[in-house]
Amino acid sequence: MNAEKRTFLSQEAKMQKQALHKISIWRNAAVSVSTLGIAMLYAGAAGADKNLFLCIPGVTIMAAGLICGLVLNLGLKNGRRNVEKIITVLEGGKDE
């Protein structure tokens, strides 16, 4: 592998690691939003009088946060696998 390709792959791995860090922050935010949805659902469903004005948005917010968190988690998993492949190529394990 020539030096130019090695430099390119090294920079690509660095940029992908930074992107994975940002995606991790967004995943944590999605989980927090889902938790807020659970709190709204609980506030609407608990107690003597049930409040649908909190239950319905609570379920919606919880589901949206959960789906976003799962998609972002899948992106993190695939991104980490991609960075590992780049590092393997850089270390000389495989040459493309």
XYZ file of C-alpha atoms in Angstrom:
96
model
C 0.000 0.000 0.000
C 1.405 3.364 -0.965
C 1.801 6.273 1.458
C -0.980 8.337 -0.138
C -3.546 5.580 0.304
C -2.369 4.932 3.870
C -2.752 8.642 4.718
C -6.218 8.715 3.158
C -7.378 5.651 5.095
C -5.943 7.028 8.322
C -7.802 10.321 7.874
C -10.984 8.449 6.938
C -10.799 6.326 10.094
C -10.256 9.462 12.196
C -13.252 11.236 10.629
C -15.457 8.179 11.069
C -14.506 7.921 14.742
C -15.520 11.564 15.209
C -18.815 10.893 13.427
C -19.431 7.854 15.627
C -18.920 10.018 18.694
C -21.553 12.479 17.438
C -23.965 9.643 16.631
C -23.443 8.297 20.150
C -24.468 11.675 21.575
C -27.591 11.686 19.398
C -28.435 8.142 20.500
C -28.223 9.210 24.134
C -30.519 12.148 23.343
C -33.021 9.792 21.681
C -33.022 7.547 24.750
C -33.609 10.636 26.918
C -36.566 11.654 24.754
C -37.963 8.142 25.057
C -37.606 8.391 28.831
C -39.545 11.657 28.803
C -42.275 9.889 26.827
C -42.417 7.172 29.473
C -42.715 9.841 32.175
C -45.566 11.514 30.287
C -47.311 8.177 29.827
C -46.968 7.383 33.506
C -48.231 10.831 34.505
C -51.275 10.395 32.301
C -52.056 6.819 33.292
C -51.346 6.961 37.023
C -53.767 8.293 39.552
C -57.497 8.191 39.960
C -58.390 10.148 36.818
C -56.720 9.080 33.587
C -55.492 11.882 31.339
C -55.462 11.000 27.633
C -53.846 14.357 26.832
C -50.672 13.004 28.432
C -51.019 9.315 27.526
C -51.297 9.668 23.756
C -48.365 12.094 23.305
C -46.398 10.049 25.841
C -46.780 6.878 23.794
C -45.942 8.755 20.579
C -42.835 10.402 22.039
C -41.709 7.157 23.632
C -42.091 5.232 20.370
C -40.330 7.924 18.311
C -37.413 8.075 20.757
C -37.145 4.300 20.836
C -37.153 3.953 17.051
C -34.583 6.737 16.643
C -32.390 5.164 19.328
C -32.522 1.774 17.624
C -31.647 3.204 14.206
C -28.770 5.220 15.651
C -27.535 2.160 17.550
C -27.512 0.179 14.299
C -25.513 2.973 12.661
C -23.009 2.900 15.520
C -22.629 -0.856 15.239
C -22.029 -0.746 11.486
C -19.754 2.293 11.779
C -17.551 0.642 14.384
C -17.293 -2.440 12.203
C -16.254 -0.243 9.266
C -13.567 1.519 11.316
C -12.235 -1.874 12.443
C -11.971 -2.938 8.785
C -10.071 0.237 7.920
C -7.674 -0.312 10.821
C -7.164 -3.915 9.738
C -6.242 -2.726 6.235
C -3.892 -0.124 7.702
C -2.155 -2.738 9.841
C -1.587 -4.869 6.778
C -4.093 -7.614 7.506
C -5.742 -7.275 4.123
C -4.825 -5.169 1.135
C -7.656 -4.032 -1.101
